[in-house]
Short mmCIF file of C-alpha atoms in Angstrom, two decimals:
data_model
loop_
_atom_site.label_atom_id
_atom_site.label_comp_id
_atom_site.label_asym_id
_atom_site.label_seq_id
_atom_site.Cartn_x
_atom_site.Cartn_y
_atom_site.Cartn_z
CA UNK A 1 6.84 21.80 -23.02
CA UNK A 2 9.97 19.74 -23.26
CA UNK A 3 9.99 16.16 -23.73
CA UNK A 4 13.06 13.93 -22.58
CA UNK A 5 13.33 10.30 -21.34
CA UNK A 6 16.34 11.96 -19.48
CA UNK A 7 14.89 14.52 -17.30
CA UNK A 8 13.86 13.42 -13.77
CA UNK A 9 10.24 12.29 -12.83
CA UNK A 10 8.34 13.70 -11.23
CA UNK A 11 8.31 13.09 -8.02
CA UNK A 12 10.72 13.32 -4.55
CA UNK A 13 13.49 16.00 -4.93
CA UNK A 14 12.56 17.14 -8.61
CA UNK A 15 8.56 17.40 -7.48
CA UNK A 16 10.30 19.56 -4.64
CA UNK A 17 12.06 21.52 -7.07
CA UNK A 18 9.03 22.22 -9.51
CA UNK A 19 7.79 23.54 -6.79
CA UNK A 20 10.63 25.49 -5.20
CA UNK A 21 10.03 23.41 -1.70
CA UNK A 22 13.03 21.77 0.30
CA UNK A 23 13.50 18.19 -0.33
CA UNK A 24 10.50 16.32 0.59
CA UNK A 25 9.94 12.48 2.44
CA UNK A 26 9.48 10.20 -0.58
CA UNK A 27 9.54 6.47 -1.65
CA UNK A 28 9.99 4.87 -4.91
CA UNK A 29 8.21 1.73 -5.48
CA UNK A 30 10.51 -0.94 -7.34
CA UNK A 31 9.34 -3.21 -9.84
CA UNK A 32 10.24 -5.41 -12.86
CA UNK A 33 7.50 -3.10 -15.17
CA UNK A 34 10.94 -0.81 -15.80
CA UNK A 35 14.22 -0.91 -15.04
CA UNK A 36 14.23 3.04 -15.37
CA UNK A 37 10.98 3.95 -13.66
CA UNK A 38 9.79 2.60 -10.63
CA UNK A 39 6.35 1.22 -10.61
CA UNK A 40 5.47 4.00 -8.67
CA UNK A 41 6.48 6.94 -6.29
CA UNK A 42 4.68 8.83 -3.41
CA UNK A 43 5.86 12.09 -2.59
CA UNK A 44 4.71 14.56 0.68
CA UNK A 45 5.09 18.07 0.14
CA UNK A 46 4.05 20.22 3.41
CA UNK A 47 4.40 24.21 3.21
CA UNK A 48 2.93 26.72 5.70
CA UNK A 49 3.52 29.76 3.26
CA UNK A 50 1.47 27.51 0.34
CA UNK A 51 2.87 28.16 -3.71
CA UNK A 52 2.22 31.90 -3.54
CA UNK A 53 4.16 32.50 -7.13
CA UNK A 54 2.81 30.62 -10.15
CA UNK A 55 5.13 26.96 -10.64
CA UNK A 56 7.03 26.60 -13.64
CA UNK A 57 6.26 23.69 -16.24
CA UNK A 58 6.45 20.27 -15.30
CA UNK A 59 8.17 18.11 -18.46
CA UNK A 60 6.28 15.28 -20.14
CA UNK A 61 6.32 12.08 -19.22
CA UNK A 62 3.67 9.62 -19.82
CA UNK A 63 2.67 9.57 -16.36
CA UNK A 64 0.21 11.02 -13.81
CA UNK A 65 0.34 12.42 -10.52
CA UNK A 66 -2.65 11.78 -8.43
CA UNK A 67 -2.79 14.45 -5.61
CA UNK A 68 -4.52 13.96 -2.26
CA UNK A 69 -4.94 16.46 0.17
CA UNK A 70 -3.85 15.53 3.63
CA UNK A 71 -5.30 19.65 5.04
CA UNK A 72 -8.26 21.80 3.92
CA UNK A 73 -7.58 24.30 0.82
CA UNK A 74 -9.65 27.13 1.44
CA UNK A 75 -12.37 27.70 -1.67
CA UNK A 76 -10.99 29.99 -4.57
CA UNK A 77 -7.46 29.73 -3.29
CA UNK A 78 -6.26 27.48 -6.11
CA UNK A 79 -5.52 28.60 -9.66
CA UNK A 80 -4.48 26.15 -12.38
CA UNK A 81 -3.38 26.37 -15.80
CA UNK A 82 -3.64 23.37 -17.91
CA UNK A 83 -2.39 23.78 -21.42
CA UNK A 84 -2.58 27.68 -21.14
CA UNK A 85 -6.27 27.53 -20.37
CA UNK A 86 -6.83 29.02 -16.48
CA UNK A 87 -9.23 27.14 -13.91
CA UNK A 88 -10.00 28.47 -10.18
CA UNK A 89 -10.92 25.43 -8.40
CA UNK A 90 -13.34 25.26 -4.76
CA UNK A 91 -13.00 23.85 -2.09
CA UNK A 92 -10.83 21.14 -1.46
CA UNK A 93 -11.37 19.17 1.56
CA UNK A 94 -9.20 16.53 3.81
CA UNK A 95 -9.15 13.47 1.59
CA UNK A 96 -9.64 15.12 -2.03
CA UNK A 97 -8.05 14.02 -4.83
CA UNK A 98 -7.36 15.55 -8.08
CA UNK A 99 -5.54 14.09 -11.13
CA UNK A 100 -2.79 15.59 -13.60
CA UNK A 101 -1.89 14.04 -16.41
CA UNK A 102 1.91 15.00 -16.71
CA UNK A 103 1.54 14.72 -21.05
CA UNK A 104 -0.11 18.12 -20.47
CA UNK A 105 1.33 21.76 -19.10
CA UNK A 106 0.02 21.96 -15.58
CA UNK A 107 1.29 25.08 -13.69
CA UNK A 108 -0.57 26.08 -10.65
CA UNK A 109 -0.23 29.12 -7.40
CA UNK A 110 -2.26 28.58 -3.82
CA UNK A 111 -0.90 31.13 -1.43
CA UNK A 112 -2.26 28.99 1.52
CA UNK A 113 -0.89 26.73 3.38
CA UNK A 114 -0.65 22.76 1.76
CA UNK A 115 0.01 19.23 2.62
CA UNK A 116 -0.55 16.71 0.17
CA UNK A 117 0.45 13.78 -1.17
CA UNK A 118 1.84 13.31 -4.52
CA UNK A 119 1.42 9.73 -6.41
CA UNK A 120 3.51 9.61 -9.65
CA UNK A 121 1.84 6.92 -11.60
CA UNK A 122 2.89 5.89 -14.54
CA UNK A 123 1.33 4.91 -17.29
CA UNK A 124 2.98 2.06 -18.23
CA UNK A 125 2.14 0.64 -14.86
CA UNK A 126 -1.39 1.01 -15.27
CA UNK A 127 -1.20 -0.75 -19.03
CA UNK A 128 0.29 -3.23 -17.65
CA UNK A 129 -2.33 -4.21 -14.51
CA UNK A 130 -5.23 -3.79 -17.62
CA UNK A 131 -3.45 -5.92 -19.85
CA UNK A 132 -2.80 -8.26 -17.39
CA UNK A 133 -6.81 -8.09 -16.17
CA UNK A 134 -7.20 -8.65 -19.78
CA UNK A 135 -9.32 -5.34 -20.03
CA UNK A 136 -8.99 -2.10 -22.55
CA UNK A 137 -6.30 -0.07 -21.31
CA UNK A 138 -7.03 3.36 -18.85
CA UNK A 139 -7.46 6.12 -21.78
CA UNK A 140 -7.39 8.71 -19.24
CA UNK A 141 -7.45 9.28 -15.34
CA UNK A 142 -9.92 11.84 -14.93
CA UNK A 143 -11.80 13.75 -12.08
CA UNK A 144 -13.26 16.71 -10.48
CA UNK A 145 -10.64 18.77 -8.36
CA UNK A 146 -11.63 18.49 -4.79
CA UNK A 147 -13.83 14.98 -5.49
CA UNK A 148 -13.39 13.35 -1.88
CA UNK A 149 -11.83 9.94 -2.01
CA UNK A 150 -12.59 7.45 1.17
CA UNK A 151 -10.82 4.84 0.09
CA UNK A 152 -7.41 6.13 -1.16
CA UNK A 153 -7.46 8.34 1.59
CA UNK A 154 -7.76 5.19 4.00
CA UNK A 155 -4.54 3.65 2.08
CA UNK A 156 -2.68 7.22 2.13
CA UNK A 157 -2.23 7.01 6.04
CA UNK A 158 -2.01 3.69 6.26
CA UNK A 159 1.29 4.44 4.14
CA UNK A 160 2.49 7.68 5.82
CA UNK A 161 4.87 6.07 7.87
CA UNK A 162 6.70 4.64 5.13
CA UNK A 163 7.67 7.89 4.18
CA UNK A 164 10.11 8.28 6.86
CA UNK A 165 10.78 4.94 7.58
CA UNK A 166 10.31 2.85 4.40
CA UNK A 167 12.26 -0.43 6.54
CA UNK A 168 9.14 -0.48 8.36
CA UNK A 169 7.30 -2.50 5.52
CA UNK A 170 8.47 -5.52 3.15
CA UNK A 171 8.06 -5.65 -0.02
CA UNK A 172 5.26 -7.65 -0.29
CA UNK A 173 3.62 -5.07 1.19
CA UNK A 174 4.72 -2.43 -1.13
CA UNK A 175 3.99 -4.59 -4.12
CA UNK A 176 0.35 -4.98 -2.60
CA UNK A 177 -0.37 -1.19 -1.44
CA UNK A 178 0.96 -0.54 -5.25
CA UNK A 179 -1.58 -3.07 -6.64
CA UNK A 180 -4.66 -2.09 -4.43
CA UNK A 181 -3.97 1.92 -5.59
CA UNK A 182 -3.94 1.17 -8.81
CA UNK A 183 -6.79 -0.69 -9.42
CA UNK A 184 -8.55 2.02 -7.30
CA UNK A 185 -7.40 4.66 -9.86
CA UNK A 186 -8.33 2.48 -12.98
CA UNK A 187 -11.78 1.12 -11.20
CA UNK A 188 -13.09 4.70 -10.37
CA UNK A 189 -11.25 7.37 -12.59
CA UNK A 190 -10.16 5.56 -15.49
CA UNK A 191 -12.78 7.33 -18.89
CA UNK A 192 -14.30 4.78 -21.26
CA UNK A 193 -13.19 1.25 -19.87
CA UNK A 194 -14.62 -1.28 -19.15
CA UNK A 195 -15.05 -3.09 -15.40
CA UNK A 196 -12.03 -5.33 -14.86
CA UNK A 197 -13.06 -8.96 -15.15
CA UNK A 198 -14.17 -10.78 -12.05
CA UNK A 199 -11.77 -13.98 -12.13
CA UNK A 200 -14.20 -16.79 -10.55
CA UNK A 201 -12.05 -19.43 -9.87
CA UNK A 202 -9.10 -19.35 -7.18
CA UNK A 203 -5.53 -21.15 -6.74
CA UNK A 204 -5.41 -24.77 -8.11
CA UNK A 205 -4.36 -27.19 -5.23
CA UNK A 206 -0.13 -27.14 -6.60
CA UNK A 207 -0.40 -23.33 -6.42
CA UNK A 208 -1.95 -22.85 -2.79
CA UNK A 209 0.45 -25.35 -1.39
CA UNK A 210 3.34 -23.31 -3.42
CA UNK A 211 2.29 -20.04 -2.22
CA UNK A 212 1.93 -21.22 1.53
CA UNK A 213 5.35 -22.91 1.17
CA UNK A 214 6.71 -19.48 0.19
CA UNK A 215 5.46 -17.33 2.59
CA UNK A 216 6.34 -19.98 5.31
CA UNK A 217 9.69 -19.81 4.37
CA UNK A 218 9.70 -15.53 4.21
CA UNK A 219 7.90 -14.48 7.01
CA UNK A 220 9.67 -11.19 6.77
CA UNK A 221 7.80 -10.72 4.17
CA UNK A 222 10.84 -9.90 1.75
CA UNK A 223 9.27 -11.63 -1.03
CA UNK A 224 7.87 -9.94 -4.42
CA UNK A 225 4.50 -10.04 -5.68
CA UNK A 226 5.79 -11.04 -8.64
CA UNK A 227 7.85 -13.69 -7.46
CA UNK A 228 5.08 -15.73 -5.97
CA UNK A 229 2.79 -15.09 -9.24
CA UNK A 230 5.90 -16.25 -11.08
CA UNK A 231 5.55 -19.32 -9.04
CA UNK A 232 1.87 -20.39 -9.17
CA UNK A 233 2.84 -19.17 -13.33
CA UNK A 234 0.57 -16.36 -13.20
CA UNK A 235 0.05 -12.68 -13.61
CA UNK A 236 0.72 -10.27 -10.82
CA UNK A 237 -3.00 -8.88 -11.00
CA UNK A 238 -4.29 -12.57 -12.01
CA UNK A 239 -2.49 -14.10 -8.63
CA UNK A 240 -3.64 -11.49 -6.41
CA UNK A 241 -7.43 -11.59 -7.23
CA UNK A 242 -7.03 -15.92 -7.50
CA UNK A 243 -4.96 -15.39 -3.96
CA UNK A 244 -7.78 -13.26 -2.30
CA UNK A 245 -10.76 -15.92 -4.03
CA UNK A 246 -8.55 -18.79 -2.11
CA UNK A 247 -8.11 -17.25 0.97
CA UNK A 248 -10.25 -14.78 1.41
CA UNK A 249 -7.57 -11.78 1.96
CA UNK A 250 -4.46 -10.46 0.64
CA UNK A 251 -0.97 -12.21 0.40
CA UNK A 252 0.14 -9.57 2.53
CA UNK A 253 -3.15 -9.66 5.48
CA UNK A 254 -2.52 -13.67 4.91
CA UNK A 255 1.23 -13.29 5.79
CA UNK A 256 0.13 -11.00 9.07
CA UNK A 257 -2.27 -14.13 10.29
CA UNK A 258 0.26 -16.81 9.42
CA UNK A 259 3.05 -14.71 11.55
CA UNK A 260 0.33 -14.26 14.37
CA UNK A 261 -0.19 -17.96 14.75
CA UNK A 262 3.57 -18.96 14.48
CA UNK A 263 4.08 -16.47 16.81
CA UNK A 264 1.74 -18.04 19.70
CA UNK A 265 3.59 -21.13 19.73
CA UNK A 266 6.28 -19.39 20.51
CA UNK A 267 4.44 -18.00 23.40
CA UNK A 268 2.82 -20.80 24.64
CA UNK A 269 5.67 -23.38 24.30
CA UNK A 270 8.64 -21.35 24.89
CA UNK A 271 10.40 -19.18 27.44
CA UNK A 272 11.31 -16.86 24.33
CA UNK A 273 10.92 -12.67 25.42
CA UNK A 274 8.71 -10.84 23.23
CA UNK A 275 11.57 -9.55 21.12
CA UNK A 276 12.76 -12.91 20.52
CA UNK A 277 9.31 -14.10 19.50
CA UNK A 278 9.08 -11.24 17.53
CA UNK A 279 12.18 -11.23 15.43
CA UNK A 280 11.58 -15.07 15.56
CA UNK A 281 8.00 -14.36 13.06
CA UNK A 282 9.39 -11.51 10.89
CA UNK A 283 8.15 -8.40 12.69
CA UNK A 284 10.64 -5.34 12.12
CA UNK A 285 10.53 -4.81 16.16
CA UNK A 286 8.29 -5.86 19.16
CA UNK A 287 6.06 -3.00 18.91
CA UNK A 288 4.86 -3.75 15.54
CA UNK A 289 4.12 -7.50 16.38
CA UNK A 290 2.18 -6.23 19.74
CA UNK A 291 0.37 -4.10 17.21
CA UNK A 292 -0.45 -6.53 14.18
CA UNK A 293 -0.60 -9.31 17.35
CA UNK A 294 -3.67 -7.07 19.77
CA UNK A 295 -5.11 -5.98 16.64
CA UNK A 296 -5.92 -9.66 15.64
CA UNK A 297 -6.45 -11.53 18.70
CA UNK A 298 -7.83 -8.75 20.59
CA UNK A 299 -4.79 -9.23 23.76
CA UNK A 300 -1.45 -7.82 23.80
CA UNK A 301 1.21 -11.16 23.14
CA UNK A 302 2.09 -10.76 27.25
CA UNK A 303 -1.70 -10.64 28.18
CA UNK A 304 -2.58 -13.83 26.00
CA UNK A 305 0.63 -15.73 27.00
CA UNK A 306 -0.39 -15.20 30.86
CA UNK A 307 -3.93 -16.48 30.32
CA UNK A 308 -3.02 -19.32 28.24
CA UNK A 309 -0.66 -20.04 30.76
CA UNK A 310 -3.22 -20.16 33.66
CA UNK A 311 -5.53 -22.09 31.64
CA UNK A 312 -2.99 -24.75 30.54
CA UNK A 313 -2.19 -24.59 34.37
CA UNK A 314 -5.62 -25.48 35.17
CA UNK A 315 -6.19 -28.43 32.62
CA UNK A 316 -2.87 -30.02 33.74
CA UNK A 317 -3.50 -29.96 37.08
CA UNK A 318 -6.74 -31.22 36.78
CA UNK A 319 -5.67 -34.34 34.77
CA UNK A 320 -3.66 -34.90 37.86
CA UNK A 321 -5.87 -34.90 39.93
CA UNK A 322 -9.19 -36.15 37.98
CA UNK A 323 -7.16 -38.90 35.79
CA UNK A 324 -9.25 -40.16 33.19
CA UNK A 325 -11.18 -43.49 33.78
CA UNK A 326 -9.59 -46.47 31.33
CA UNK A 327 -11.45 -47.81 28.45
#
């Protein structure tokens, strides 16, 4: 197998290639862990007809690429070769995951019809999340082929979208869904390592009014990880878990909330249309802020706007009319 820091990863166009598809939806996930590699990639590869000839090799890298399967594989359809030595896997069902470590010679052939999704992972962004955690690095990501996977099936389509439309999320977002995989990957596949250390204490008081400041000032939510752990002078993977012991919830769920409240003072206060208020609070377009705004408060931003209205009606007029007796 050939080895060279100038062949192309393994993922978008080249993952297409290996496996003689037409270029495939993809997104590369920036970050300061390389200026080479991105932190990581996600790659959708859809064919009717399946692999039906055997793939050629995939070069080494010191990387992984953590499959999930967005269709039922029918049992016995899948043949793998790992380092010459020939596996036929069973079934693999909607949500399955299976792991390849690309330091190996992986070739496969399913004649059936796939959809999947490809995460290229390298390894150098998993070091550095453990090292970070202060915990013994990932040795190897390891797992049954087929073993169904709740949770990073949950994050796959909550990321589909961004496929085709990657403007639709910020970075802090990106940074975040890169994060929460991750640690998935290390917490439940990772061979001999030890349980990431629980961090008990949260933000110190500078730090919390730091971070708020920040994301105040970015509602679009255009603003790194990394630059608000750079801030409060911590790790990425040290912030987040202080960030979620502070407030209870992500930077990115905390961002949602602060653009939700911002956003009905808007509505309340101001004659401002729902695009306005929208663009106004950092949401790409009104639909998404009806979406992140009903899914919150349980009313569309029109809805809640009229009834707060008519209430606000109702306690005006009735301080006109029932004026408060004086002290």
């Amino acid at each position: 197998m050939t080895t060279s820091s100038n062949v192309a990863s393994a993922y978008g166009a080249q993952m297409a290639k290996y496996f003689t598809m037409n270029q495939p939806p993809h997104i590369a996930i920036d970050s300061a862990v390389s200026v080479v590699r991105p932190q990581m990639a996600i790659t959708r590869l859809i064919a009717r007809s399946g692999i039906p000839e055997r793939t050629a090799s995939i070069p080494s890298e010191k990387a992984y690429v953590v499959s999930l399967h967005l269709n039922h594989a029918n049992s016995g359809e899948w043949e793998l070769w790992t380092d010459g030595k020939y596996t036929k896997t069973g079934a693999w069902p909607v949500g399955g995951v299976a792991m390849c470590d690309l330091e190996s010679n992986t070739t496969i052939r399913n004649p059936g019809p796939i959809d999947w999704i490809h995460y290229h992972v390298p390894r150098a962004t998993l070091d550095s999340i453990t090292d970070d955690a202060g915990a013994p690095r990932a040795k190897r990501l390891y797992c049954v082929y087929g073993t169904p996977d709740p949770t990073l099936h949950h994050l796959t389509q909550s990321i589909l979208p961004c496929l085709n439309k990657p403007e639709m999320f910020s970075q802090l977002f990106m940074d975040s869904f890169t994060l929460m995989v991750c640690s998935h990957l290390i917490g439940r596949y990772a061979q001999t390592h030890e349980a990431l250390r629980q961090f008990k204490g949260g933000l110190a008081p500078w730090q919390k009014h730091r971070v708020v400041e920040l994301l105040r000032e970015h509602l679009d939510g255009e603003l790194k990880l990394a630059t608000l752990a750079d801030e409060c002078r911590l790790s990425v993977s040290h912030f987040a878990r202080s960030f979620r012991k502070s407030f209870g919830t992500s930077p990115h769920s905390y961002l949602i909330l602060r653009r939700v409240e911002i956003a009905k003072v808007f509505l309340s206060e101001t004659n401002s249309s729902l695009v306005e208020v929208a663009a106004q609070t950092g949401f790409s377009d009104q639909a998404a802020f009806t979406r992140a705004f009903a899914k919150l408060v349980g009313a569309t931003p029109a809805k809640w706007r009229r009834e707060h209205s008519r209430r606000r009606s109702f306690v005006e007029n009735s301080k006109r009319h029932f004026p408060q007796p004086l002290e």
